[in-house]
Amino acid sequence: MTTPSLPDVETDILVVGTGASAMTAALTAAEHGARVLVIENSHLYGGTSSTSGGVMWIPNNHLIGPAGGSDSEAEALQYIRELVGNSASDTLITTFVKRAPRMFRFLDERCGVKCESLDVYCDYHPELPGGKPGYRSCQALPIKSGGLGRDIATLQEPHSGTTAFGRINWTAREAHTLVTQAKGAKTLFMRILIVYYLDIRQRFKTTRDRRITGGGALIGRLMMALKQRKVKVQLSTALKDYIVENGRVVGAIVSNDGLAQRIRATKGVIVGSGGFERNAQLRDQYLPQPTTTAWAAGVPSNTGEPIAAAMRIGVKMGNMGSAWWAPGFKLADEDRSRPMFVERALPGCILVDQDGKRFCNEAASYHITGGLIAKGGAKTAPCWFVFDARYRGKYNLGPMFPGPAKMDDWLRPSMKEILKKSDSIAGLAPQIGVPKDVLVATVERFNGMAKVGKDEDFHRGESMCDRYYSDASVKPNPSLAALEKAPFYAIPLYACDIGTNGGIQTDEFGRALTESGAPLPGLYAAGNCSASSMGKAYPAAGATLGSGMTYGYIAARHALGIAD
Ligand SMILES: Cc1cc2nc3c(=O)[nH]c(=O)nc-3n(C[C@H](O)[C@H](O)[C@H](O)COP(=O)(O)OP(=O)(O)OC[C@H]3O[C@@H](n4cnc5c(N)ncnc54)[C@H](O)[C@@H]3O)c2cc1C
């Protein structure tokens, strides 16, 4: 850096990033009496974590029993091992299973991060040994924005895909009731709308909802706990390089609002800087092709700089080709992609590749479906999400609210731009560049299977996971309905990611490893900047936050020399 330097700063623990992994590390260290400095390259804090659903997957946690569920270390281990295989070391997996419940209890009982266990949110593969029909996925309880004081102004806003109408916050429980149009959905919908619009004082000021849910509530609670412990969170400060002395990382060189500064950390640097999803060069080098930063759904500030800096000092990388995948689409007037978490499982839609053929169970977890799109290469870049007027009339799709086809004229221009439409399936085919006969045959075959409720090709709607976001009023299979009512529509989907999850290879204490496999003293990593303890798998909703936060907690304790 050529800009003038600021005076050096010293702290015990330097935490890089303000996502859930970093903030959990900072809070753990502060609660144990350490001097902690948190730096964040963006002018906003919270990272993708704050914009997310904020669901954390914590198997065998202390809220499960009181909520009516049951779990055990043995079941969690069996389940994760089955899914992860050899894509993460068994030590990382075992440590996650043992420590995640402790981290979660610590945040709850000592730091005020109050959560609930989601009883009906099933694991993504509940039929596997050790899989569960609910309870392991948890969410922070909502907070009021006023509780954050002035810090509300710099909290990352929710991703538009995790709110109702792009602005009204909802919890995972509410989203499930509303999306599936379950009993009580209409009353709930009215209540949410009334509470939002009758908050007159807030409505005069901003469209931002006073009730903060999901990732915002999680980050908000962590921030409040950090502030109570007088931890400094310094925004617009980016890590550029690590300072290495005598084989130990002793601090970092940062750009503080454009000015170079050295921060010395006597007990360790803990990196929680998210993935490299916004780094075109690393994407091109490591992710399945084709790929582009435009397909990232995470915050634009996740540039992977701390990962690249770690490479420069000889840190070992793991699982760099891996990401938390999701099928998604990109609107020209938004700065990030919209992952499709729920829409694919609702009846009346299919996904086809460029040959016009289905290639997956559309209702499977977003990671499975998105992973298949990534694997499909050019043949699925894009693939097409095809649906009919009945689907259009009943379900929400991105910024497109349910309604009749005549409302299409009033759609947002960016949505209109990607939406293809025709009075027949045959007419849709040339618009999306797939062979007409094949697409017609695909829809005909699908319609036949939908009517009897059995997807012979991909078994859609058979797993409890497929049905989580399906429509219970549709029989015999709540995820299947024929595409029969004109007009027919299609939008292009890509291999969107909600964060890459390969990076700094760590051991079971969160220590960065060198190429030789030995720990590099003083450097720790947690969350998406590290090679995840979930390997290439995505066991359930919240697996990314749950594992990242657990390793943030572990890293802070190790850096401070706290015994298990
Ligand atoms: C719409 C959406 C919904 C999601 N819902 C869920 C969910 O419910 N549950 C779940 O488990 N996962 C969910 N995810 C995925 C999840 O949000 C991410 O995997 C997770 O937030 C990553 O957390 P992290 O702590 O690793 O980093 P992040 O939350 O991404 O934070 C990293 C931070 O580091 C900062 N940073 C980057 N570089 C530097 C630097 N050089 N110096 C200083 N700071 C830097 C970034 O600006 C950022 O603030 C969702 C993702 C999206 C997009």
Coordinates of C-alpha atoms and ligand atoms in Angstrom, one line a residue:
M1 CA 0.0 0.0 0.0
T2 CA 1.4 3.4 -0.9
T3 CA -1.0 5.5 1.2
P4 CA 0.2 7.1 4.5
S5 CA 0.3 4.9 7.5
L6 CA -1.7 5.2 10.7
P7 CA 0.0 4.4 14.1
D8 CA 0.3 0.7 15.0
V9 CA -2.4 -0.8 17.2
E10 CA -2.1 -3.8 19.6
T11 CA -4.8 -6.2 20.8
D12 CA -4.9 -9.7 22.2
I13 CA -7.2 -11.1 19.5
L14 CA -7.8 -9.6 16.1
V15 CA -11.0 -10.9 14.4
V16 CA -11.4 -10.4 10.7
G17 CA -14.9 -10.0 9.5
T18 CA -18.3 -9.5 11.1
G19 CA -20.3 -12.5 10.0
A20 CA -21.6 -15.0 12.5
S21 CA -18.4 -17.0 12.6
A22 CA -16.2 -14.0 13.3
M23 CA -18.6 -12.4 15.8
T24 CA -19.0 -15.7 17.7
A25 CA -15.2 -15.9 17.9
A26 CA -15.0 -12.2 19.1
L27 CA -17.7 -12.7 21.7
T28 CA -16.1 -15.9 23.0
A29 CA -12.7 -14.2 23.4
A30 CA -14.3 -11.1 25.0
E31 CA -16.3 -13.1 27.4
H32 CA -13.1 -14.7 28.6
G33 CA -11.5 -11.4 29.3
A34 CA -9.4 -10.8 26.2
R35 CA -8.9 -7.5 24.5
V36 CA -10.6 -8.0 21.1
L37 CA -10.6 -5.8 18.0
V38 CA -12.9 -6.7 15.1
I39 CA -12.3 -5.4 11.6
E40 CA -14.7 -5.4 8.7
N41 CA -13.9 -4.3 5.1
S42 CA -17.4 -3.2 4.3
H43 CA -19.0 0.0 5.7
L44 CA -21.8 -2.4 6.9
Y45 CA -21.4 -5.2 9.4
G46 CA -22.9 -8.7 9.5
G47 CA -21.7 -10.1 6.2
T48 CA -23.9 -12.6 4.4
S49 CA -24.8 -14.0 7.8
S50 CA -26.9 -10.9 8.5
T51 CA -28.6 -11.1 5.1
S52 CA -29.4 -14.8 5.5
G53 CA -32.2 -16.8 7.1
G54 CA -30.1 -17.0 10.1
V55 CA -30.9 -20.7 10.7
M56 CA -28.2 -22.6 12.6
W57 CA -28.0 -26.4 12.5
I58 CA -26.9 -27.5 16.0
P59 CA -27.5 -31.3 16.5
N60 CA -28.0 -32.5 20.0
N61 CA -28.5 -28.9 21.4
H62 CA -30.0 -28.0 24.7
L63 CA -33.3 -26.6 23.3
I64 CA -34.3 -29.9 21.6
G65 CA -35.4 -31.8 24.6
P66 CA -37.6 -29.0 26.1
A67 CA -39.1 -28.4 22.6
G68 CA -40.2 -32.1 22.5
G69 CA -37.5 -33.6 20.3
S70 CA -34.6 -36.0 20.9
D71 CA -31.1 -36.3 19.6
S72 CA -27.7 -37.8 20.5
E73 CA -24.1 -37.3 19.5
A74 CA -24.1 -40.8 18.1
E75 CA -27.0 -40.1 15.7
A76 CA -25.5 -36.8 14.6
L77 CA -22.2 -38.4 13.9
Q78 CA -23.7 -41.2 12.0
Y79 CA -25.7 -38.8 9.8
I80 CA -22.9 -36.4 9.1
R81 CA -20.3 -39.1 8.3
E82 CA -22.7 -40.7 5.9
L83 CA -23.1 -37.4 4.0
V84 CA -19.7 -35.9 4.2
G85 CA -17.7 -39.1 3.4
N86 CA -14.1 -38.3 3.1
S87 CA -14.6 -34.6 2.0
A88 CA -13.7 -33.5 5.5
S89 CA -11.6 -35.1 8.2
D90 CA -13.3 -37.2 10.8
T91 CA -11.6 -35.2 13.5
L92 CA -13.3 -32.0 12.2
I93 CA -16.7 -33.7 12.1
T94 CA -16.4 -35.2 15.6
T95 CA -15.2 -31.9 17.0
F96 CA -18.2 -30.1 15.4
V97 CA -20.6 -32.6 16.9
K98 CA -19.1 -32.3 20.4
R99 CA -18.6 -28.6 20.5
A100 CA -21.6 -27.2 18.6
P101 CA -24.0 -27.7 21.5
R102 CA -21.5 -26.1 23.9
M103 CA -21.1 -23.1 21.7
F104 CA -24.9 -22.8 21.4
R105 CA -25.5 -23.0 25.1
F106 CA -22.6 -20.5 25.8
L107 CA -24.3 -17.9 23.5
D108 CA -27.7 -18.5 25.0
E109 CA -26.8 -18.6 28.7
R110 CA -23.9 -16.1 28.8
C111 CA -24.4 -13.8 25.9
G112 CA -28.2 -13.3 25.4
V113 CA -28.3 -14.9 22.0
K114 CA -31.7 -16.4 22.5
C115 CA -33.0 -18.9 20.0
E116 CA -35.7 -21.4 19.3
S117 CA -35.5 -25.0 18.0
L118 CA -37.5 -25.4 14.8
D119 CA -39.5 -28.6 15.4
V120 CA -40.7 -29.2 11.9
Y121 CA -37.6 -28.1 9.9
C122 CA -36.3 -31.5 8.9
D123 CA -32.7 -32.4 8.0
Y124 CA -32.2 -32.4 4.2
H125 CA -31.8 -36.2 4.1
P126 CA -34.0 -37.2 7.0
E127 CA -34.3 -40.8 5.7
L128 CA -30.6 -41.5 6.2
P129 CA -29.5 -43.2 9.4
G130 CA -29.2 -40.6 12.2
G131 CA -31.3 -38.0 10.1
K132 CA -34.1 -36.2 12.0
P133 CA -37.5 -34.9 11.1
G134 CA -36.9 -31.6 12.9
Y135 CA -35.5 -29.7 15.9
R136 CA -31.8 -29.5 15.0
S137 CA -32.2 -26.4 13.0
C138 CA -32.6 -23.3 15.2
Q139 CA -33.2 -19.6 14.7
A140 CA -32.4 -16.5 16.8
L141 CA -35.6 -14.9 18.3
P142 CA -36.5 -11.6 16.6
I143 CA -35.3 -8.3 18.1
K144 CA -36.6 -4.8 17.8
S145 CA -34.3 -2.5 15.8
G146 CA -34.2 0.0 18.6
G147 CA -32.2 -2.4 20.7
L148 CA -29.3 -1.8 18.4
G149 CA -29.3 1.9 19.0
R150 CA -27.1 3.6 16.3
D151 CA -25.7 0.3 15.2
I152 CA -29.0 -0.3 13.3
A153 CA -27.8 2.1 10.6
T154 CA -24.8 -0.1 9.7
L155 CA -26.4 -3.5 9.9
Q156 CA -26.5 -5.4 6.6
E157 CA -30.1 -5.5 5.3
P158 CA -31.7 -8.9 4.7
H159 CA -31.4 -10.4 1.2
S160 CA -34.6 -9.6 -0.6
G161 CA -35.1 -13.4 -1.1
T162 CA -35.4 -13.9 2.7
T163 CA -38.2 -11.3 3.3
A164 CA -41.9 -11.1 2.4
F165 CA -42.4 -8.7 -0.5
G166 CA -38.7 -7.8 -0.3
R167 CA -39.1 -5.8 2.8
I168 CA -41.2 -7.4 5.6
N169 CA -39.2 -9.6 7.9
W170 CA -40.4 -13.1 8.8
T171 CA -39.2 -16.0 10.8
A172 CA -38.4 -19.4 9.4
R173 CA -41.5 -20.7 11.1
E174 CA -43.7 -18.0 9.6
A175 CA -42.1 -18.5 6.1
H176 CA -43.0 -22.2 6.3
T177 CA -46.6 -21.6 7.2
L178 CA -47.1 -18.9 4.5
V179 CA -45.2 -20.7 1.7
T180 CA -47.0 -24.0 2.2
Q181 CA -50.3 -22.1 2.7
A182 CA -50.8 -24.2 5.8
K183 CA -53.6 -23.8 8.4
G184 CA -53.6 -20.3 9.8
A185 CA -51.6 -18.9 6.8
K186 CA -54.2 -16.3 5.9
T187 CA -54.5 -14.9 9.4
L188 CA -50.7 -14.9 9.8
F189 CA -50.3 -13.1 6.5
M190 CA -52.8 -10.4 7.6
R191 CA -51.1 -10.0 11.0
I192 CA -47.7 -9.6 9.5
L193 CA -49.0 -7.0 7.0
I194 CA -50.9 -5.1 9.7
V195 CA -48.1 -5.0 12.2
Y196 CA -45.7 -3.7 9.4
Y197 CA -48.0 -1.0 8.0
L198 CA -49.5 0.2 11.2
D199 CA -46.0 0.9 12.5
I200 CA -46.7 4.5 11.3
R201 CA -43.7 6.2 12.9
Q202 CA -41.4 3.7 11.3
R203 CA -43.2 3.8 7.9
F204 CA -42.7 7.6 7.7
K205 CA -39.0 7.1 8.2
T206 CA -38.1 4.0 6.2
T207 CA -39.3 0.8 4.5
R208 CA -37.0 -1.1 6.9
D209 CA -39.0 -3.4 9.2
R210 CA -38.6 -2.6 12.9
R211 CA -38.9 -6.3 13.7
I212 CA -35.6 -7.9 12.8
T213 CA -35.7 -11.6 12.2
G214 CA -33.4 -14.4 10.8
G215 CA -29.8 -13.5 10.1
G216 CA -30.4 -9.8 11.2
A217 CA -31.6 -11.0 14.6
L218 CA -28.7 -13.3 15.0
I219 CA -26.1 -10.7 14.1
G220 CA -28.0 -8.0 16.0
R221 CA -27.9 -10.2 19.2
L222 CA -24.2 -10.9 18.7
M223 CA -23.5 -7.2 18.2
M224 CA -25.4 -6.2 21.3
A225 CA -23.4 -8.7 23.3
L226 CA -20.1 -7.4 21.8
K227 CA -21.1 -3.8 22.6
Q228 CA -22.0 -4.8 26.2
R229 CA -18.4 -6.1 26.5
K230 CA -17.0 -2.9 25.0
V231 CA -15.5 -4.7 21.9
K232 CA -14.6 -2.3 19.1
V233 CA -16.0 -3.2 15.7
Q234 CA -14.1 -1.2 13.1
L235 CA -15.8 -0.9 9.8
S236 CA -14.2 0.0 6.4
T237 CA -11.0 -1.8 7.5
A238 CA -9.8 -4.6 5.3
L239 CA -7.1 -7.2 6.0
K240 CA -4.5 -7.0 3.3
D241 CA -1.7 -9.2 4.6
Y242 CA -0.6 -11.1 7.7
I243 CA 2.4 -10.1 9.7
V244 CA 4.6 -13.2 10.2
E245 CA 7.5 -13.2 12.6
N246 CA 9.6 -16.2 13.5
G247 CA 7.1 -18.6 12.0
R248 CA 4.2 -17.1 13.9
V249 CA 1.3 -14.8 12.7
V250 CA 1.5 -11.8 15.0
G251 CA -0.9 -9.5 13.4
A252 CA -2.1 -8.0 10.1
I253 CA -1.6 -5.1 7.8
V254 CA -4.9 -3.5 7.1
S255 CA -6.3 -0.7 5.0
N256 CA -8.2 1.5 7.4
D257 CA -10.4 3.7 5.3
G258 CA -7.7 3.6 2.7
L259 CA -4.8 4.2 5.1
A260 CA -2.3 1.5 5.9
Q261 CA -2.1 0.3 9.5
R262 CA -0.4 -2.6 11.4
I263 CA -2.5 -4.3 14.0
R264 CA -0.5 -6.6 16.3
A265 CA -2.4 -9.4 18.0
T266 CA -0.5 -11.0 20.9
K267 CA -2.7 -14.1 21.1
G268 CA -3.9 -14.6 17.6
V269 CA -5.6 -13.6 14.4
I270 CA -9.0 -15.3 13.8
V271 CA -10.2 -15.0 10.2
G272 CA -14.0 -15.2 9.6
S273 CA -14.0 -13.2 6.4
G274 CA -16.5 -15.4 4.4
G275 CA -15.8 -17.1 1.1
F276 CA -14.2 -16.0 -2.2
E277 CA -17.5 -15.8 -4.1
R278 CA -16.8 -12.2 -5.2
N279 CA -13.3 -13.0 -6.4
A280 CA -13.4 -13.7 -10.2
Q281 CA -9.9 -15.0 -10.4
L282 CA -10.3 -17.6 -7.6
R283 CA -13.7 -18.6 -9.0
D284 CA -12.2 -19.2 -12.4
Q285 CA -9.3 -21.1 -10.9
Y286 CA -11.2 -23.4 -8.6
L287 CA -15.0 -23.6 -9.1
P288 CA -16.7 -25.7 -11.7
Q289 CA -17.0 -23.8 -15.0
P290 CA -18.7 -21.8 -16.3
T291 CA -19.0 -19.4 -13.3
T292 CA -19.1 -15.8 -12.6
T293 CA -19.3 -13.5 -9.6
A294 CA -22.8 -12.5 -10.8
W295 CA -24.1 -15.8 -9.5
A296 CA -23.0 -15.1 -6.0
A297 CA -25.9 -14.5 -3.5
G298 CA -23.6 -13.3 -0.7
V299 CA -22.5 -9.8 0.1
P300 CA -20.3 -8.0 -2.4
S301 CA -17.5 -7.5 0.1
N302 CA -16.7 -11.2 0.3
T303 CA -13.7 -10.8 -2.0
G304 CA -11.6 -13.6 -0.5
E305 CA -8.6 -11.3 0.2
P306 CA -7.7 -13.0 3.5
I307 CA -7.8 -16.4 1.7
A308 CA -5.4 -15.1 -1.0
A309 CA -3.2 -13.5 1.6
A310 CA -3.0 -16.9 3.5
M311 CA -2.0 -18.6 0.3
R312 CA 0.9 -16.1 0.0
I313 CA 2.3 -17.2 3.4
G314 CA 2.1 -20.9 2.6
V315 CA -1.1 -21.8 4.3
K316 CA -2.7 -25.0 3.0
M317 CA -6.1 -24.8 1.2
G318 CA -8.8 -27.3 1.2
N319 CA -12.0 -28.1 -0.9
M320 CA -11.4 -25.0 -3.0
G321 CA -13.8 -26.3 -5.7
S322 CA -16.7 -26.4 -3.2
A323 CA -19.6 -24.1 -2.4
W324 CA -22.9 -24.0 -0.7
W325 CA -24.9 -24.3 -3.9
A326 CA -28.4 -23.2 -4.9
P327 CA -30.3 -22.8 -8.1
G328 CA -30.7 -19.0 -8.6
F329 CA -31.5 -16.2 -10.9
K330 CA -30.0 -12.7 -11.3
L331 CA -32.0 -9.6 -11.9
A332 CA -30.2 -6.7 -13.6
D333 CA -31.2 -4.1 -11.0
E334 CA -29.8 -6.2 -8.0
D335 CA -26.2 -6.6 -6.8
R336 CA -26.5 -10.3 -5.9
S337 CA -28.3 -13.4 -7.2
R338 CA -31.5 -14.7 -5.7
P339 CA -31.2 -18.3 -4.6
M340 CA -34.4 -20.3 -5.0
F341 CA -34.8 -22.0 -1.7
V342 CA -38.5 -22.8 -1.8
E343 CA -40.1 -22.3 -5.2
R344 CA -38.9 -25.5 -6.9
A345 CA -40.8 -27.8 -4.5
L346 CA -44.2 -26.2 -5.2
P347 CA -46.4 -28.1 -7.7
G348 CA -46.7 -26.9 -11.3
C349 CA -43.1 -26.4 -12.2
I350 CA -40.1 -28.3 -13.6
L351 CA -36.4 -27.6 -14.4
V352 CA -35.1 -28.5 -17.8
D353 CA -31.6 -28.4 -19.3
Q354 CA -30.6 -27.1 -22.7
D355 CA -31.8 -30.3 -24.3
G356 CA -35.2 -29.7 -22.9
K357 CA -35.0 -32.6 -20.5
R358 CA -35.5 -32.8 -16.7
F359 CA -32.3 -33.7 -15.0
C360 CA -33.1 -33.7 -11.3
N361 CA -35.6 -33.9 -8.5
E362 CA -36.5 -30.2 -8.5
A363 CA -37.7 -30.3 -4.8
A364 CA -34.4 -31.7 -3.4
S365 CA -32.3 -29.4 -1.2
Y366 CA -31.0 -26.3 -2.9
H367 CA -27.5 -27.6 -2.4
I368 CA -28.2 -30.8 -4.2
T369 CA -30.1 -29.1 -7.1
G370 CA -27.6 -26.2 -7.3
G371 CA -24.7 -28.7 -7.3
L372 CA -26.2 -30.6 -10.2
I373 CA -26.5 -27.4 -12.1
A374 CA -22.9 -26.6 -11.4
K375 CA -21.9 -30.1 -12.5
G376 CA -23.9 -29.8 -15.6
G377 CA -21.5 -27.3 -17.1
A378 CA -22.6 -25.5 -20.3
K379 CA -25.6 -27.8 -20.6
T380 CA -27.2 -26.2 -17.5
A381 CA -25.8 -22.7 -17.8
P382 CA -28.6 -21.7 -17.8
C383 CA -31.2 -24.3 -17.2
W384 CA -34.8 -23.3 -17.3
F385 CA -37.4 -23.1 -14.6
V386 CA -40.7 -23.8 -16.4
F387 CA -44.1 -23.2 -14.9
D388 CA -47.7 -22.6 -15.9
A389 CA -50.4 -20.0 -15.2
R390 CA -51.8 -21.9 -12.3
Y391 CA -48.4 -21.8 -10.5
R392 CA -48.1 -18.1 -11.5
G393 CA -51.5 -17.5 -9.9
K394 CA -50.8 -19.2 -6.6
Y395 CA -47.2 -18.9 -5.6
N396 CA -44.6 -16.2 -5.2
L397 CA -41.6 -16.2 -7.4
G398 CA -38.9 -13.7 -6.5
P399 CA -40.4 -10.2 -7.0
M400 CA -43.4 -11.7 -8.9
F401 CA -46.3 -11.9 -6.5
P402 CA -49.1 -14.5 -7.2
G403 CA -51.6 -13.2 -9.7
P404 CA -53.2 -13.6 -13.1
A405 CA -51.2 -13.4 -16.3
K406 CA -52.7 -10.0 -17.1
M407 CA -50.6 -8.6 -14.2
D408 CA -47.4 -9.5 -16.2
D409 CA -47.4 -6.1 -17.8
W410 CA -46.8 -4.5 -14.4
L411 CA -43.9 -6.7 -13.4
R412 CA -40.6 -5.0 -12.5
P413 CA -38.6 -4.4 -15.8
S414 CA -35.7 -6.6 -14.6
M415 CA -38.1 -9.5 -14.0
K416 CA -39.8 -9.0 -17.3
E417 CA -36.4 -9.1 -18.9
I418 CA -35.7 -12.7 -17.8
L419 CA -39.3 -14.0 -18.0
K420 CA -40.2 -15.9 -21.2
K421 CA -43.9 -16.5 -21.9
S422 CA -46.0 -18.3 -24.5
D423 CA -49.5 -19.7 -25.0
S424 CA -48.1 -23.2 -25.5
I425 CA -45.1 -25.3 -24.4
A426 CA -44.1 -25.7 -28.0
G427 CA -44.1 -21.9 -28.3
L428 CA -41.9 -21.5 -25.3
A429 CA -39.2 -23.9 -26.6
P430 CA -37.7 -21.5 -29.2
Q431 CA -37.7 -18.7 -26.7
I432 CA -35.5 -20.6 -24.4
G433 CA -33.5 -22.3 -27.1
V434 CA -34.4 -25.9 -26.5
P435 CA -35.7 -28.5 -29.0
K436 CA -39.5 -28.1 -29.3
D437 CA -40.3 -31.8 -29.5
V438 CA -38.2 -32.7 -26.6
L439 CA -39.7 -30.0 -24.3
V440 CA -43.2 -31.0 -25.3
A441 CA -42.5 -34.7 -24.6
T442 CA -40.8 -33.8 -21.3
V443 CA -43.9 -31.8 -20.1
E444 CA -46.3 -34.5 -21.3
R445 CA -44.4 -37.2 -19.4
F446 CA -44.2 -35.1 -16.3
N447 CA -47.9 -34.2 -16.5
G448 CA -48.8 -37.9 -16.6
M449 CA -46.7 -38.7 -13.6
A450 CA -48.0 -35.6 -11.7
K451 CA -51.6 -36.8 -12.1
V452 CA -50.9 -40.1 -10.4
G453 CA -48.6 -38.4 -7.9
K454 CA -45.5 -40.5 -8.7
D455 CA -42.4 -39.1 -10.2
E456 CA -40.9 -42.3 -11.7
D457 CA -37.8 -40.4 -13.0
F458 CA -36.6 -38.4 -10.0
H459 CA -38.9 -39.3 -7.1
R460 CA -39.9 -35.7 -6.4
G461 CA -42.1 -35.3 -3.4
E462 CA -41.2 -38.6 -1.8
S463 CA -38.7 -37.3 0.8
M464 CA -39.9 -35.4 3.8
C465 CA -37.4 -32.7 2.7
D466 CA -39.1 -32.3 -0.7
R467 CA -42.4 -31.8 1.1
Y468 CA -41.1 -29.2 3.5
Y469 CA -42.0 -26.3 1.1
S470 CA -44.7 -28.1 -0.9
D471 CA -48.4 -27.3 -1.0
A472 CA -50.3 -29.6 1.3
S473 CA -53.6 -28.8 -0.4
V474 CA -52.4 -30.5 -3.6
K475 CA -53.1 -34.2 -3.8
P476 CA -51.9 -37.0 -4.1
N477 CA -48.4 -35.5 -4.2
P478 CA -48.0 -32.0 -2.7
S479 CA -45.0 -31.3 -4.9
L480 CA -46.5 -32.4 -8.2
A481 CA -49.0 -30.8 -10.5
A482 CA -49.4 -31.0 -14.2
L483 CA -48.3 -27.9 -16.2
E484 CA -51.5 -27.4 -18.2
K485 CA -52.8 -23.9 -17.9
A486 CA -51.6 -21.3 -20.4
P487 CA -49.7 -19.1 -20.6
F488 CA -46.5 -21.1 -19.9
Y489 CA -43.5 -19.3 -18.5
A490 CA -39.7 -19.9 -18.0
I491 CA -36.9 -18.1 -16.3
P492 CA -33.1 -19.0 -16.6
L493 CA -31.4 -20.5 -13.5
Y494 CA -27.7 -20.7 -12.8
A495 CA -25.4 -22.5 -10.3
C496 CA -25.8 -19.7 -7.7
D497 CA -23.8 -20.0 -4.5
I498 CA -24.7 -18.7 -1.1
G499 CA -21.0 -18.7 -0.2
T500 CA -18.0 -20.7 -1.2
N501 CA -16.9 -23.1 1.5
G502 CA -13.4 -24.1 0.6
G503 CA -10.4 -22.2 1.9
I504 CA -7.9 -22.2 4.7
Q505 CA -7.4 -25.8 5.9
T506 CA -7.7 -25.9 9.7
D507 CA -7.3 -28.6 12.4
E508 CA -9.8 -29.4 15.1
F509 CA -8.7 -26.3 17.1
G510 CA -9.4 -24.0 14.2
R511 CA -5.7 -23.5 13.6
A512 CA -4.6 -22.8 10.0
L513 CA -2.3 -25.5 8.7
T514 CA 0.7 -25.0 6.5
E515 CA 1.4 -27.0 3.3
S516 CA 3.4 -29.5 5.5
G517 CA 0.3 -30.1 7.6
A518 CA 1.7 -28.5 10.7
P519 CA -0.3 -25.7 12.5
L520 CA 0.8 -22.1 11.8
P521 CA 0.9 -20.6 15.3
G522 CA -1.2 -17.4 15.7
L523 CA -3.5 -17.9 12.7
Y524 CA -7.1 -19.3 13.0
A525 CA -10.0 -19.5 10.5
A526 CA -13.7 -20.2 10.8
G527 CA -16.7 -20.2 8.5
N528 CA -16.6 -19.9 4.7
C529 CA -13.0 -18.7 4.5
S530 CA -12.0 -22.1 5.8
A531 CA -12.4 -25.6 4.4
S532 CA -15.7 -26.5 6.0
S533 CA -16.1 -29.3 8.5
M534 CA -19.2 -30.3 6.5
G535 CA -16.9 -31.0 3.5
K536 CA -18.9 -30.9 0.3
A537 CA -22.2 -31.8 2.1
Y538 CA -25.1 -29.7 3.3
P539 CA -26.8 -31.8 5.9
A540 CA -29.6 -29.4 6.9
A541 CA -30.8 -25.8 7.1
G542 CA -28.3 -23.9 9.1
A543 CA -25.3 -26.2 8.5
T544 CA -23.2 -23.3 7.2
L545 CA -23.8 -21.0 10.1
G546 CA -23.8 -23.8 12.7
S547 CA -20.4 -25.1 11.6
G548 CA -18.8 -21.7 11.1
M549 CA -19.9 -20.4 14.6
T550 CA -18.8 -23.6 16.3
Y551 CA -15.3 -23.2 14.8
G552 CA -15.2 -19.5 15.7
Y553 CA -15.9 -20.5 19.3
I554 CA -13.3 -23.2 19.2
A555 CA -10.7 -21.0 17.7
A556 CA -11.1 -18.2 20.3
R557 CA -10.9 -20.7 23.2
H558 CA -7.7 -22.2 21.8
A559 CA -6.1 -18.9 21.1
L560 CA -6.6 -17.9 24.7
G561 CA -5.4 -21.3 26.0
I562 CA -8.7 -22.3 27.5
A563 CA -8.9 -26.0 28.2
D564 CA -11.9 -28.0 26.9
Ligands
LIG1 C1 -30.2 -15.4 1.0 C2 -29.3 -16.3 1.9 C3 -29.9 -17.0 2.9 C4 -29.1 -17.9 3.7 N1 -29.7 -18.5 4.7 C5 -28.9 -19.3 5.5 C6 -29.4 -19.9 6.7 O1 -30.6 -19.7 7.1 N2 -28.6 -20.7 7.4 C7 -27.3 -20.9 7.1 O2 -26.6 -21.7 7.7 N3 -26.8 -20.3 6.0 C8 -27.5 -19.5 5.2 N4 -26.9 -18.9 4.2 C9 -25.5 -19.0 3.9 C10 -24.8 -18.2 5.0 O3 -25.4 -17.0 5.1 C11 -23.3 -18.1 4.8 O4 -22.7 -19.3 4.5 C12 -22.6 -17.6 6.1 O5 -23.2 -16.4 6.4 C13 -21.1 -17.4 6.0 O6 -20.8 -16.9 7.2 P1 -19.3 -16.4 7.5 O7 -19.3 -16.1 9.0 O8 -18.3 -17.4 7.0 O9 -19.1 -15.1 6.7 P2 -20.0 -13.9 6.2 O10 -21.2 -13.8 7.0 O11 -20.0 -13.9 4.8 O12 -19.1 -12.6 6.7 C14 -17.8 -12.4 6.2 C15 -17.5 -10.9 6.5 O13 -16.1 -10.7 6.3 C16 -15.9 -9.5 5.7 N5 -14.6 -9.5 5.0 C17 -14.3 -10.1 3.8 N6 -13.0 -9.8 3.5 C18 -12.5 -9.0 4.5 C19 -11.3 -8.4 4.7 N7 -10.3 -8.5 3.8 N8 -11.1 -7.7 5.8 C20 -12.1 -7.5 6.7 N9 -13.3 -8.1 6.6 C21 -13.5 -8.8 5.4 C22 -17.1 -9.4 4.7 O14 -17.3 -8.1 4.3 C23 -18.2 -10.0 5.6 O15 -18.8 -9.0 6.3 C24 -27.7 -18.0 3.4 C25 -27.1 -17.3 2.4 C26 -27.9 -16.4 1.6 C27 -27.3 -15.6 0.5

